[in-house]
Amino acid sequence: MDIVLYYAPITCAMAPYITLTEANAKFEVKSLNLRKGQQNSPEFLKLNPKHKVPLLLIDGQILSESTAIQVWIARNFPQAKLLPSDPWQELKAIALHSWCSSGIHPFLARINSPPRVCDAPNSDDSVRRLAKEQLLENFKIADDLLAGREFFFDHFTAPDAHFFWCCRRATQFELDVSGFKNCTGHFQRMTKRPSVQKLLAFEKSVQEDFAKAA
Ligand SMILES: N[C@@H](CCC(=O)N[C@@H](CS)C(=O)NCC(=O)O)C(=O)O
């Protein structure tokens, strides 16, 4: 099977990189420089008119959207147990993943680019402040879900990888998550996983290559 992951540093495309690595999958990575707008190139738009990563090409077949991508990886590498094996728990994990990608992620995106959601003059600070309030509400929910647990389920699963990205991005935007001790504990545990270490080293090398090419 020929697997290609379209990826960009710092983005949520790090989550499928982590899970493919956890699954010991053989995959190729194509790195896009979003700062240079490579997601809007005619070649990439043919693959994903939504101009977003992650994108997976599986034997030439295109799959977009983080949740679907993670379900595909979990189904095709069952030994990695990237979703719980109990059907109800599996649905709960997919629900949790959807919440990360559609409930948390959009607030991170509007901090990154307020004008995408409001073009009223001088509204950036207000968009960011409101997004941060929503994020804090969501991190409180995650913190409660993680109480007394190492991961969201009995072992590492795909939503752990996506939530790791959410926490990292929030911290990069200087959202103070230090009060959410279960989230920060989860973040630290995730950082120690070999798959995450590999991702972080890969991200650094791609950023260095982009800097050299600039
Ligand atoms: N709903 C998509 C969102 C993906 C997404 O927003 N990706 C961002 C990076 S985190 C992106 O590629 N942005 C580039 C752009 O919007 O032009 C998913 O969950 O996969």
CSV table of C-alpha atoms and ligand atoms in Angstrom, one decimal:
chain,number,residue,atom,x,y,z
A,1,MET,CA,0.0,0.0,0.0
A,2,ASP,CA,1.3,3.4,-1.0
A,3,ILE,CA,0.6,6.1,1.7
A,4,VAL,CA,1.4,9.7,1.2
A,5,LEU,CA,0.7,12.3,3.9
A,6,TYR,CA,0.5,15.9,3.0
A,7,TYR,CA,1.7,17.8,6.0
A,8,ALA,CA,2.8,21.3,7.1
A,9,PRO,CA,4.9,22.1,10.2
A,10,ILE,CA,3.0,23.4,13.3
A,11,THR,CA,-0.4,22.3,11.9
A,12,CYS,CA,-2.9,19.6,12.9
A,13,ALA,CA,-1.3,17.4,10.2
A,14,MET,CA,1.1,16.4,12.9
A,15,ALA,CA,-1.6,14.2,14.4
A,16,PRO,CA,-1.8,11.6,11.5
A,17,TYR,CA,2.1,11.7,11.4
A,18,ILE,CA,2.0,10.6,15.0
A,19,THR,CA,-0.6,7.9,14.5
A,20,LEU,CA,1.0,6.5,11.3
A,21,THR,CA,4.3,6.3,13.2
A,22,GLU,CA,2.6,4.6,16.2
A,23,ALA,CA,1.1,2.1,13.6
A,24,ASN,CA,4.6,1.5,12.2
A,25,ALA,CA,3.2,2.3,8.8
A,26,LYS,CA,5.4,3.0,5.8
A,27,PHE,CA,4.5,6.4,4.5
A,28,GLU,CA,5.9,9.2,2.5
A,29,VAL,CA,5.5,12.8,3.6
A,30,LYS,CA,5.0,15.8,1.3
A,31,SER,CA,5.6,19.0,3.2
A,32,LEU,CA,3.8,22.2,2.3
A,33,ASN,CA,5.0,25.6,3.2
A,34,LEU,CA,1.8,27.3,4.2
A,35,ARG,CA,3.6,30.7,4.7
A,36,LYS,CA,4.4,30.5,1.0
A,37,GLY,CA,0.8,29.6,0.2
A,38,GLN,CA,1.7,26.1,-1.2
A,39,GLN,CA,-1.7,24.9,-0.1
A,40,ASN,CA,-3.1,27.1,-2.8
A,41,SER,CA,-1.0,25.8,-5.7
A,42,PRO,CA,-3.0,24.5,-8.6
A,43,GLU,CA,-1.5,21.0,-8.0
A,44,PHE,CA,-2.6,20.8,-4.4
A,45,LEU,CA,-6.0,22.4,-5.1
A,46,LYS,CA,-6.6,19.5,-7.5
A,47,LEU,CA,-6.1,17.1,-4.5
A,48,ASN,CA,-7.9,19.3,-1.9
A,49,PRO,CA,-9.9,22.3,-3.1
A,50,LYS,CA,-10.3,23.1,0.6
A,51,HIS,CA,-6.6,24.0,0.6
A,52,LYS,CA,-6.0,22.2,3.9
A,53,VAL,CA,-3.7,19.7,5.4
A,54,PRO,CA,-3.7,16.9,6.5
A,55,LEU,CA,-4.5,15.0,3.3
A,56,LEU,CA,-3.8,11.4,2.8
A,57,LEU,CA,-3.3,9.7,-0.6
A,58,ILE,CA,-3.8,6.0,-0.3
A,59,ASP,CA,-2.8,4.2,-3.5
A,60,GLY,CA,-3.7,7.4,-5.3
A,61,GLN,CA,-7.1,7.7,-3.5
A,62,ILE,CA,-7.7,11.1,-1.8
A,63,LEU,CA,-8.9,11.3,1.8
A,64,SER,CA,-9.3,14.7,3.6
A,65,GLU,CA,-10.5,15.6,7.1
A,66,SER,CA,-8.5,14.6,10.2
A,67,THR,CA,-11.3,12.5,11.7
A,68,ALA,CA,-11.8,10.4,8.6
A,69,ILE,CA,-8.0,10.1,8.2
A,70,GLN,CA,-7.6,8.8,11.7
A,71,VAL,CA,-10.4,6.3,11.3
A,72,TRP,CA,-8.8,5.0,8.1
A,73,ILE,CA,-5.4,4.6,9.8
A,74,ALA,CA,-7.0,2.9,12.8
A,75,ARG,CA,-8.9,0.5,10.6
A,76,ASN,CA,-5.9,-0.4,8.4
A,77,PHE,CA,-3.5,-0.9,11.2
A,78,PRO,CA,-5.6,-2.6,13.8
A,79,GLN,CA,-2.6,-3.9,15.8
A,80,ALA,CA,-1.8,-0.3,16.8
A,81,LYS,CA,-5.2,0.0,18.6
A,82,LEU,CA,-5.6,3.6,17.6
A,83,LEU,CA,-9.3,3.5,18.4
A,84,PRO,CA,-10.8,1.4,21.3
A,85,SER,CA,-11.9,-2.1,20.2
A,86,ASP,CA,-15.2,-1.9,22.0
A,87,PRO,CA,-17.7,-0.5,19.4
A,88,TRP,CA,-19.3,2.0,21.8
A,89,GLN,CA,-16.0,3.2,23.1
A,90,GLU,CA,-14.8,3.4,19.5
A,91,LEU,CA,-17.7,5.8,18.7
A,92,LYS,CA,-16.9,7.8,21.8
A,93,ALA,CA,-13.4,8.2,20.6
A,94,ILE,CA,-14.6,9.3,17.1
A,95,ALA,CA,-16.9,11.8,18.9
A,96,LEU,CA,-14.0,13.1,20.9
A,97,HIS,CA,-11.8,13.4,17.8
A,98,SER,CA,-14.6,15.3,16.0
A,99,TRP,CA,-14.8,17.6,19.0
A,100,CYS,CA,-11.1,18.3,18.8
A,101,SER,CA,-11.2,19.0,15.1
A,102,SER,CA,-14.6,20.8,14.8
A,103,GLY,CA,-15.1,22.1,18.4
A,104,ILE,CA,-11.7,23.2,19.5
A,105,HIS,CA,-9.7,23.7,16.2
A,106,PRO,CA,-11.9,26.5,14.8
A,107,PHE,CA,-11.2,28.7,17.8
A,108,LEU,CA,-7.4,28.2,17.4
A,109,ALA,CA,-7.8,29.0,13.7
A,110,ARG,CA,-9.5,32.4,14.4
A,111,ILE,CA,-6.7,33.4,16.8
A,112,ASN,CA,-4.3,32.7,14.0
A,113,SER,CA,-6.3,34.7,11.5
A,114,PRO,CA,-9.0,36.9,13.0
A,115,PRO,CA,-9.9,38.7,9.7
A,116,ARG,CA,-11.1,35.3,8.3
A,117,VAL,CA,-14.1,35.5,10.7
A,118,CYS,CA,-14.5,39.3,11.2
A,119,ASP,CA,-13.5,42.2,9.0
A,120,ALA,CA,-14.9,45.0,11.2
A,121,PRO,CA,-12.1,47.6,11.8
A,122,ASN,CA,-10.0,47.0,14.9
A,123,SER,CA,-11.8,43.8,15.7
A,124,ASP,CA,-8.7,41.4,15.9
A,125,ASP,CA,-8.2,41.7,19.7
A,126,SER,CA,-11.9,41.1,20.3
A,127,VAL,CA,-12.0,38.0,18.1
A,128,ARG,CA,-8.9,36.7,19.8
A,129,ARG,CA,-10.3,37.4,23.3
A,130,LEU,CA,-13.6,35.6,22.6
A,131,ALA,CA,-11.8,32.7,21.0
A,132,LYS,CA,-9.6,32.3,24.0
A,133,GLU,CA,-12.7,32.3,26.3
A,134,GLN,CA,-14.2,29.5,24.2
A,135,LEU,CA,-10.9,27.6,24.3
A,136,LEU,CA,-10.7,27.8,28.1
A,137,GLU,CA,-14.2,26.4,28.3
A,138,ASN,CA,-13.2,23.5,26.1
A,139,PHE,CA,-9.9,22.9,27.9
A,140,LYS,CA,-11.9,22.7,31.2
A,141,ILE,CA,-14.1,19.9,29.6
A,142,ALA,CA,-10.9,18.1,28.4
A,143,ASP,CA,-9.4,18.5,31.8
A,144,ASP,CA,-12.4,16.8,33.5
A,145,LEU,CA,-12.3,14.0,30.9
A,146,LEU,CA,-8.7,13.4,31.7
A,147,ALA,CA,-9.1,13.3,35.5
A,148,GLY,CA,-7.3,10.3,36.9
A,149,ARG,CA,-6.4,9.0,33.5
A,150,GLU,CA,-3.2,8.8,31.4
A,151,PHE,CA,-5.1,9.1,28.1
A,152,PHE,CA,-8.7,9.7,27.1
A,153,PHE,CA,-9.3,6.0,26.9
A,154,ASP,CA,-7.5,3.0,28.5
A,155,HIS,CA,-4.4,3.5,26.3
A,156,PHE,CA,-3.1,5.9,23.7
A,157,THR,CA,-5.6,6.5,20.8
A,158,ALA,CA,-6.0,8.8,17.9
A,159,PRO,CA,-7.8,11.6,19.8
A,160,ASP,CA,-4.8,11.9,22.1
A,161,ALA,CA,-2.7,12.9,19.1
A,162,HIS,CA,-5.1,15.5,18.0
A,163,PHE,CA,-5.7,16.9,21.4
A,164,PHE,CA,-1.9,17.1,21.8
A,165,TRP,CA,-1.9,19.4,18.8
A,166,CYS,CA,-4.7,21.5,20.2
A,167,CYS,CA,-2.8,22.0,23.5
A,168,ARG,CA,0.5,22.8,21.7
A,169,ARG,CA,-1.2,25.3,19.3
A,170,ALA,CA,-3.0,27.0,22.3
A,171,THR,CA,0.3,27.3,24.1
A,172,GLN,CA,1.9,28.8,21.0
A,173,PHE,CA,-0.9,31.4,21.0
A,174,GLU,CA,0.0,32.1,24.7
A,175,LEU,CA,-3.2,30.8,26.1
A,176,ASP,CA,-2.5,30.0,29.7
A,177,VAL,CA,-3.5,26.3,30.1
A,178,SER,CA,-1.3,25.8,33.2
A,179,GLY,CA,-4.3,25.6,35.5
A,180,PHE,CA,-5.5,22.5,33.6
A,181,LYS,CA,-3.3,20.1,35.4
A,182,ASN,CA,-4.7,17.0,33.7
A,183,CYS,CA,-4.2,18.6,30.2
A,184,THR,CA,-0.7,19.7,31.0
A,185,GLY,CA,0.1,16.2,32.4
A,186,HIS,CA,-1.3,14.6,29.2
A,187,PHE,CA,0.8,17.0,27.1
A,188,GLN,CA,3.9,16.0,29.0
A,189,ARG,CA,3.2,12.3,28.6
A,190,MET,CA,2.5,12.8,24.9
A,191,THR,CA,5.8,14.7,24.4
A,192,LYS,CA,7.7,11.7,25.8
A,193,ARG,CA,6.3,9.2,23.3
A,194,PRO,CA,8.8,8.1,20.7
A,195,SER,CA,6.3,8.8,17.9
A,196,VAL,CA,5.9,12.4,19.1
A,197,GLN,CA,9.7,12.8,19.5
A,198,LYS,CA,10.1,11.6,15.9
A,199,LEU,CA,7.4,14.1,14.8
A,200,LEU,CA,9.0,17.0,16.6
A,201,ALA,CA,12.4,16.2,15.1
A,202,PHE,CA,10.8,15.9,11.6
A,203,GLU,CA,9.0,19.2,12.1
A,204,LYS,CA,12.3,20.9,13.0
A,205,SER,CA,14.1,19.5,10.0
A,206,VAL,CA,11.3,20.6,7.6
A,207,GLN,CA,11.3,24.1,9.2
A,208,GLU,CA,15.1,24.3,8.7
A,209,ASP,CA,14.7,23.2,5.1
A,210,PHE,CA,12.1,25.9,4.5
A,211,ALA,CA,14.3,28.5,6.2
A,212,LYS,CA,17.2,27.5,3.9
A,213,ALA,CA,15.0,27.7,0.8
A,214,ALA,CA,13.6,31.2,1.8
B,1,LIG,N1,-11.4,20.3,9.0
B,1,LIG,C1,-10.0,20.1,8.7
B,1,LIG,C2,-9.2,21.3,9.0
B,1,LIG,C3,-7.8,21.2,8.6
B,1,LIG,C4,-7.1,22.6,8.7
B,1,LIG,O1,-7.7,23.6,9.1
B,1,LIG,N2,-5.8,22.6,8.4
B,1,LIG,C5,-5.1,23.9,8.4
B,1,LIG,C6,-3.8,23.7,9.2
B,1,LIG,S1,-4.1,23.3,10.9
B,1,LIG,C7,-4.7,24.3,7.0
B,1,LIG,O2,-4.3,23.5,6.2
B,1,LIG,N3,-4.8,25.6,6.7
B,1,LIG,C8,-4.4,26.1,5.4
B,1,LIG,C9,-5.5,27.0,4.8
B,1,LIG,O3,-6.6,27.2,5.4
B,1,LIG,O4,-5.2,27.6,3.8
B,1,LIG,C10,-9.5,18.8,9.4
B,1,LIG,O5,-9.9,18.5,10.5
B,1,LIG,O6,-8.6,18.1,8.8
